[in-house]
Amino acid sequence: MAQDASAADPAAQQNVPPDESEIVVQGFRASLNSALNQKREETAAVDSIVAEDIGKFPDSNLAESMQRVPGVALSRGDGGEGRNISVRGLGAQFTRVRINGMEGTAQTGSSDIYGAGNSGRSFDFSVFPTEIFSSLAVRKTTSADVEEGSLGATVDLNAPKPMNFDKDFVFSATARGVYNTISKKVDPRASLIVSKKLNDSWGVLASVAYQKRHVREVGYSAVDVLSANANGLDTDGNGPIPILPYCTPVGGFVQNGVTYVSPTTATANNGVNIGANAANCSAGNPRTSTQAAYATVFNLRRADAAAIPGSGAFLPRLPRYVNSEQDTKRIGGTLTIQFTPDDDTDISFDMLYSRYDVERRDNYIAAMSFGRLVNELGQATVSVRDIEFDENGSLVYGLFDGVNVRSEGLVDHFISDFKQGNLNFRHRFNDTLEITGLFGINQSVWWGPKRFQTFMDAIHTDGFSIDFRDGGATPKIGFGFDVSNPANFLYGPRANAAAPVTGGFSFQGKPSKAQTDNGTFELNTLWNVDQGLKFKVGGQYRESDFNSYNLAPYTADLAIRPLPAGTSLASITRQISGLDNLWGNGAPASWAAIDPDKWDALFDLDAVRYCDVDCGGSRARVREEVKSVYAMATFNTEGLFPLTLRGDVGVRYVRTDMLASGYVPITAASSPTGTRRVYTQVNRGYTDWLPSANVVWEINRDLFLRLAAAKVMSRPDLPSLTPTSSITATTQSGTINNPFLDPIRADTFDAALEWYFKPGSLLSVAYFKKNIKTFVQRITSRIQFSELGLPAELLAGTPSTPADFFNVSQPFNTPGGPLEGVEVNAQVQLDFLPGFLGNFGVLANYTHVTSTINYCLTSVNGACTVGTTADLIGLSKNTASGTLFYEDSKFSIRGTASYRDRYIRGIPGPAGSDIQGNSPNVFVDASASYAITDNIKAILEVQNLTDERNNLYIDSTRRDTLFQTRIGRTFNFGVNFQF
C-alpha cells in the first residue's frame, strides 16, 4: 500500500506496520507523522526520524537530528559539528549502530581536547553525509532478535530502496552553499538521488553526496590546570619545608626564620647548568619575584597536601590562544538493486561508501614555563611579580617574568573510509512460515598519514600576564613583547646538552592506521502458530577484526637541524590573524607562526624514514568471533480477549571468542629507533544468556502502557583489550592494557505511558532503570613486575628486578552502580487552532537521569585502596529539546533549541582536582524551505543561531576553564530539484 504522507489520513495508517508499506513523506510534518506511526506499532521502545523528502534529512548532520529524540544527548567535535551521541546517560561506547541491518563501526580523528581520535567501538556520525540515508531509529529497549552489545541504545541507519517509492522514476538533486561567520568562506555541498523501477520486479537506486568545508575555531586553552607544586619541588634550601618550583626573590624567601633561595647555585639539583646566582634565576634572567606575590603562592595549601607550599594554588599549565582550521571533504554514496517478484519475496543488494578527509592545522601562542620542569627552564626560572587567587585557589590575575613563550603549529591529516556490501532477503513460503536473512561485510579505516608539530620559542620574556578579573571563563593573556615579529623568536637545536629547546619539530605517532573488518551472517525463521501468536528463532555469526599500527621514525631523522645559512625565520613564517576580532578578550591582532608548507619544503618531511614492528613500530589486533542463537515468541491478544496485550519474550545465547595480540617495546641500542618489539598473544572466551521481554498494554485505542525488562551487555573498548604496554623501568612506571576485561553487564527495566490523543500527536512519560553490575576504569595500581605477565627483558640494563613493584595504569573491571531516569515527550499538531495558526506544531522533550558509579582512584595489585562515587562519565543529569514549526503547502519553517547539562569527561582530574567536566550548553538551529514550483524548492538552514560556545573545565568546585572556542554561525542556502 502506497502512502503519500502529505495527503493520507494519518489515522488510517495507525495499524500498518512500517516495513510492509511504501512510505513517501513530503515535508517535516509528514516525516513526524510517519515516525510516530512507526513508534506506535513497535513493541519495544523505538523512536524514529524519517527523511522529510527524497534525499533530505531534517538536519545537516545525523547526530544533530537525534537531539530531538527523548533521552539523546549530542557530543560535538571540531567546528561544533555533531560527532556522537549518548542515550539515557550512557555514552557513545555503549551505543551500537547498524547500517542497513548490519552492525558497523565508524572512526575518525579530532583535536586532542576532544579525544584526538576514536579507534574503538564508538560511532562517529560525522563520517557520513546525511543525504544517503532515508531514516534512522533509536531502539532503547532490546528484544531477543536484536544482537547484543548495547547498554544505551541500538541505532538503525537505513538507505532508501527503489521499490519503496510509489513512482517508477525518481530524480532529486540538491545544491547548497555553506557559509560560516568565523571561517568567512562559502563552501559547496551537493547531493543526487536517482531511482528507477525497471519493471514490476526489479529496481535500481543510486545516490551520491559531496561536501567541502573550511572550518575555523578560535579561542583559549589551558591544556591542564595544575597546582603550583605540580612540576616538582626544589629542595636546594635544605630546610624543613620544601620550596616552591618558582624563582625566589632577591635575598631569598624567609619561612620560620630560615631563608630559602631557589635555585641557589649555578647547577640545579638535576645537574643541568642554568646559570642561577644571587641575582639571576638563570643565565640572563634576573630575579624579580616580590616577597608578597611569592608568599601568596607559598601559603596556599590543599587540605590533603598541607605540608606542601603552593599545593592549593591552581594555574593554567599552558595558557594559550588557539586558532584551529580544517579543510574537510566528505563524500558518500549508495547503490541498491532490489528484486521483488511477488508480495512474498524481497531480495536486495545494498552497497554503501563514505569518505571523510580532513587536514587540520592548529596554531597556538602559549606560555610554556608553567608546564615545564627546571631542565627546560620551567617554573624554577619564572619570577612572580604580582598574583591573586580566589577563595577556591583559582588564579584571578598573575604577572610574571622569565617566561618562555612558544608559537606552535600542528598539522594533522586523517582520512576515514567506510565500505559496506550486504544482501538482505525475505521469503514467505505460506501463511505460517517465513524466513529472513542477511549476509554482509563492511570495513572502517581510519588512516593518519601525517601528524607533526613545528615550534619556535622566545626565552625569558618579561611582563607576561594572565587576567581573569573581568569575571569571564577565559583570561586575557599579555605576552609582554611583539609576538607578530618572527625576529623575537628562536629556532634550532639545543646549544648544548644543558640548554633548553628553542624551536624545532616533533612527530606524534604517525603514520598510523586503525582498521576494523566486520562480517555478519544471520538467518531467522518466523512461524505463525495461530492468530496473535508467532515464534521466531534464528542464529547469527559475526566476526570483527580490529587491527592498528604505528610506524616509528628513525631516531637520526628526528634531530632538529638549524636553519640553513641565509634563511631567516621571517622567510618560513606566516601571520595568524583575526583573533582579536573573532575572539577578543585580549587576543593579539596577529602572531608569527612557522608555515608548515614552507618548513616542509625546507627540511623535506617525506625524507623521514620509518620502521615497522621489526625495529620500533607497533601493531595490535583484537579479533572477536561471536556466535549467537535466540528464541522468541511474539503475541497479540487483540480480538481474542477483552484485554489487548502485545509484545515479545525471548532469550539470546551469545558465545564470544577473542584473540588479542600486540607488541611490547624493549630498548635496543642497535635499532634505528632505539627500540624493538616482542610479540604477545592472548586467547579467551565467555558466554552470556540474555533474556528480554517487551509488553504493550493497549488500555484503549489511544492509550498505551509499555513495559520492558532485559539483561544486556556491552564489550570493552577495543584498544583497551590489546595486550600492549609501555614500561619505563628507570622510574618503575608504565601503562598496560588488559585483554582479560569482562564485558559491562546490566539489568534493565523500562515503563512508559503513551497517549496518542489525536492523529500526529503524542504525550508520553517513561521511567527507566539500569543496574550496571560492572564497569571498566583505568586505574593506577602498585603491582609487582612479575605479576604483569611481561618479559623480563624489559628490565635489562636497569636497576629494576621482577620482584620490584611498579606504578602501572591499567584498565580493570570495577563495581558499577545504578542508573535511573525519567523522560517526558510531547508532539502536538496545533491544527485545532483557527486559520494559519493550525499549521503550527510543537515538539518538546525532557530527560532527567541520575547515577551512582563507584570509581576506584588508586589500588594495589588490582584491589581498590582509594575510591569515590560520582555520576557516570558522559552523563548529563538534564537534557531537553524543543522545536516550534510551521508548515503549509508552500512554506515550512522550524526552530530547535537543545540543552545539555554539565557532565564529567574524565575522573579523576590532576592532583587536587576531582574531575574534568563539560559545562552546560544550549544550541539553537533553524530551517526553512519554500516550494517555488512543484519541482523546485528553496532551502535555508542556520546552525548555532546564538553563537554558543562549548566550555570544558577542571574540578567540580573551582571549574577552572580548560578549553573554550568560538565556532560561529553556519548558514546553508540552496535549492532542490525533484522530478
PDB file of C-alpha atoms in Angstrom, residues 496-610:
ATOM      1  CA  ASN A 496      74.411  22.089  24.316  1.00  0.00           C
ATOM      2  CA  ALA A 497      73.049  19.235  26.403  1.00  0.00           C
ATOM      3  CA  ALA A 498      72.231  21.617  29.260  1.00  0.00           C
ATOM      4  CA  ALA A 499      70.393  24.179  27.140  1.00  0.00           C
ATOM      5  CA  PRO A 500      66.636  24.262  26.580  1.00  0.00           C
ATOM      6  CA  VAL A 501      64.848  23.505  23.321  1.00  0.00           C
ATOM      7  CA  THR A 502      64.390  26.757  21.424  1.00  0.00           C
ATOM      8  CA  GLY A 503      62.412  25.585  18.398  1.00  0.00           C
ATOM      9  CA  GLY A 504      62.044  22.649  16.082  1.00  0.00           C
ATOM     10  CA  PHE A 505      59.588  19.895  15.247  1.00  0.00           C
ATOM     11  CA  SER A 506      58.196  16.646  16.609  1.00  0.00           C
ATOM     12  CA  PHE A 507      56.190  13.679  15.361  1.00  0.00           C
ATOM     13  CA  GLN A 508      53.171  12.252  17.173  1.00  0.00           C
ATOM     14  CA  GLY A 509      52.574   8.637  16.357  1.00  0.00           C
ATOM     15  CA  LYS A 510      52.075   8.943  12.621  1.00  0.00           C
ATOM     16  CA  PRO A 511      51.800   7.410  10.109  1.00  0.00           C
ATOM     17  CA  SER A 512      49.157   5.258  11.780  1.00  0.00           C
ATOM     18  CA  LYS A 513      46.173   3.181  10.836  1.00  0.00           C
ATOM     19  CA  ALA A 514      43.182   1.609  12.597  1.00  0.00           C
ATOM     20  CA  GLN A 515      41.066  -0.796  10.579  1.00  0.00           C
ATOM     21  CA  THR A 516      38.014  -2.808  11.568  1.00  0.00           C
ATOM     22  CA  ASP A 517      36.639  -5.517   9.273  1.00  0.00           C
ATOM     23  CA  ASN A 518      33.208  -6.895  10.126  1.00  0.00           C
ATOM     24  CA  GLY A 519      31.360  -9.843   8.674  1.00  0.00           C
ATOM     25  CA  THR A 520      27.812 -10.925   9.516  1.00  0.00           C
ATOM     26  CA  PHE A 521      25.586 -13.821   8.538  1.00  0.00           C
ATOM     27  CA  GLU A 522      22.210 -14.321  10.116  1.00  0.00           C
ATOM     28  CA  LEU A 523      19.142 -16.422   9.418  1.00  0.00           C
ATOM     29  CA  ASN A 524      15.726 -16.018  11.037  1.00  0.00           C
ATOM     30  CA  THR A 525      12.619 -18.188  10.848  1.00  0.00           C
ATOM     31  CA  LEU A 526       9.165 -16.909  11.702  1.00  0.00           C
ATOM     32  CA  TRP A 527       6.405 -19.440  12.415  1.00  0.00           C
ATOM     33  CA  ASN A 528       2.874 -18.111  12.594  1.00  0.00           C
ATOM     34  CA  VAL A 529       1.377 -20.592  15.059  1.00  0.00           C
ATOM     35  CA  ASP A 530      -2.086 -19.146  15.443  1.00  0.00           C
ATOM     36  CA  GLN A 531      -3.920 -15.865  15.448  1.00  0.00           C
ATOM     37  CA  GLY A 532      -1.863 -13.494  17.580  1.00  0.00           C
ATOM     38  CA  LEU A 533       0.945 -15.952  18.353  1.00  0.00           C
ATOM     39  CA  LYS A 534       4.230 -16.315  16.490  1.00  0.00           C
ATOM     40  CA  PHE A 535       7.521 -17.989  17.251  1.00  0.00           C
ATOM     41  CA  LYS A 536      10.782 -16.681  15.929  1.00  0.00           C
ATOM     42  CA  VAL A 537      14.101 -18.493  16.096  1.00  0.00           C
ATOM     43  CA  GLY A 538      17.382 -17.630  14.496  1.00  0.00           C
ATOM     44  CA  GLY A 539      21.109 -17.527  14.660  1.00  0.00           C
ATOM     45  CA  GLN A 540      23.862 -15.112  13.839  1.00  0.00           C
ATOM     46  CA  TYR A 541      27.576 -15.353  13.217  1.00  0.00           C
ATOM     47  CA  ARG A 542      29.647 -12.185  13.446  1.00  0.00           C
ATOM     48  CA  GLU A 543      33.329 -11.608  13.112  1.00  0.00           C
ATOM     49  CA  SER A 544      35.086  -8.368  13.950  1.00  0.00           C
ATOM     50  CA  ASP A 545      38.785  -7.987  13.213  1.00  0.00           C
ATOM     51  CA  PHE A 546      40.405  -4.810  14.578  1.00  0.00           C
ATOM     52  CA  ASN A 547      43.993  -4.030  13.531  1.00  0.00           C
ATOM     53  CA  SER A 548      46.051  -0.955  14.316  1.00  0.00           C
ATOM     54  CA  TYR A 549      49.629   0.060  13.710  1.00  0.00           C
ATOM     55  CA  ASN A 550      52.003   2.963  14.127  1.00  0.00           C
ATOM     56  CA  LEU A 551      55.269   3.348  12.305  1.00  0.00           C
ATOM     57  CA  ALA A 552      58.273   4.621  14.263  1.00  0.00           C
ATOM     58  CA  PRO A 553      60.567   7.283  12.765  1.00  0.00           C
ATOM     59  CA  TYR A 554      64.324   6.739  12.759  1.00  0.00           C
ATOM     60  CA  THR A 555      65.949   8.437  15.729  1.00  0.00           C
ATOM     61  CA  ALA A 556      68.559  10.033  13.478  1.00  0.00           C
ATOM     62  CA  ASP A 557      65.856  11.672  11.372  1.00  0.00           C
ATOM     63  CA  LEU A 558      64.301  13.333  14.411  1.00  0.00           C
ATOM     64  CA  ALA A 559      67.323  15.519  15.102  1.00  0.00           C
ATOM     65  CA  ILE A 560      66.408  19.200  14.935  1.00  0.00           C
ATOM     66  CA  ARG A 561      68.542  20.973  12.353  1.00  0.00           C
ATOM     67  CA  PRO A 562      69.377  24.683  12.378  1.00  0.00           C
ATOM     68  CA  LEU A 563      68.075  26.963   9.694  1.00  0.00           C
ATOM     69  CA  PRO A 564      70.339  26.877   6.618  1.00  0.00           C
ATOM     70  CA  ALA A 565      72.628  29.822   6.040  1.00  0.00           C
ATOM     71  CA  GLY A 566      70.745  32.728   4.536  1.00  0.00           C
ATOM     72  CA  THR A 567      67.358  31.510   5.806  1.00  0.00           C
ATOM     73  CA  SER A 568      65.603  33.574   8.446  1.00  0.00           C
ATOM     74  CA  LEU A 569      62.513  32.791  10.469  1.00  0.00           C
ATOM     75  CA  ALA A 570      60.730  35.560   8.594  1.00  0.00           C
ATOM     76  CA  SER A 571      61.126  33.603   5.349  1.00  0.00           C
ATOM     77  CA  ILE A 572      59.385  30.457   6.683  1.00  0.00           C
ATOM     78  CA  THR A 573      56.677  32.033   8.869  1.00  0.00           C
ATOM     79  CA  ARG A 574      53.208  33.414   8.359  1.00  0.00           C
ATOM     80  CA  GLN A 575      50.817  35.520  10.435  1.00  0.00           C
ATOM     81  CA  ILE A 576      47.866  34.075  12.370  1.00  0.00           C
ATOM     82  CA  SER A 577      45.431  36.983  12.414  1.00  0.00           C
ATOM     83  CA  GLY A 578      41.868  37.877  13.249  1.00  0.00           C
ATOM     84  CA  LEU A 579      41.577  36.523  16.773  1.00  0.00           C
ATOM     85  CA  ASP A 580      41.310  39.993  18.237  1.00  0.00           C
ATOM     86  CA  ASN A 581      38.058  40.487  16.290  1.00  0.00           C
ATOM     87  CA  LEU A 582      36.724  36.928  16.363  1.00  0.00           C
ATOM     88  CA  TRP A 583      37.639  36.071  19.955  1.00  0.00           C
ATOM     89  CA  GLY A 584      38.579  39.323  21.672  1.00  0.00           C
ATOM     90  CA  ASN A 585      39.482  39.026  25.338  1.00  0.00           C
ATOM     91  CA  GLY A 586      42.986  40.350  24.840  1.00  0.00           C
ATOM     92  CA  ALA A 587      43.969  38.154  21.898  1.00  0.00           C
ATOM     93  CA  PRO A 588      46.782  39.637  19.785  1.00  0.00           C
ATOM     94  CA  ALA A 589      45.898  41.063  16.390  1.00  0.00           C
ATOM     95  CA  SER A 590      48.334  38.534  14.916  1.00  0.00           C
ATOM     96  CA  TRP A 591      51.253  36.314  15.826  1.00  0.00           C
ATOM     97  CA  ALA A 592      54.075  34.794  13.850  1.00  0.00           C
ATOM     98  CA  ALA A 593      53.943  31.054  13.219  1.00  0.00           C
ATOM     99  CA  ILE A 594      56.013  28.654  11.163  1.00  0.00           C
ATOM    100  CA  ASP A 595      54.366  27.982   7.815  1.00  0.00           C
ATOM    101  CA  PRO A 596      54.219  24.158   7.618  1.00  0.00           C
ATOM    102  CA  ASP A 597      54.421  24.083   3.827  1.00  0.00           C
ATOM    103  CA  LYS A 598      57.484  26.336   3.717  1.00  0.00           C
ATOM    104  CA  TRP A 599      59.059  24.363   6.569  1.00  0.00           C
ATOM    105  CA  ASP A 600      58.373  21.080   4.768  1.00  0.00           C
ATOM    106  CA  ALA A 601      59.902  22.393   1.568  1.00  0.00           C
ATOM    107  CA  LEU A 602      62.997  23.426   3.527  1.00  0.00           C
ATOM    108  CA  PHE A 603      63.520  20.257   5.608  1.00  0.00           C
ATOM    109  CA  ASP A 604      61.730  17.634   3.455  1.00  0.00           C
ATOM    110  CA  LEU A 605      59.330  15.829   5.751  1.00  0.00           C
ATOM    111  CA  ASP A 606      58.957  12.994   3.227  1.00  0.00           C
ATOM    112  CA  ALA A 607      62.622  12.085   3.709  1.00  0.00           C
ATOM    113  CA  VAL A 608      61.977  10.828   7.252  1.00  0.00           C
ATOM    114  CA  ARG A 609      62.480   7.047   7.455  1.00  0.00           C
ATOM    115  CA  TYR A 610      60.147   4.768   9.388  1.00  0.00           C
TER     116      TYR A 610
END
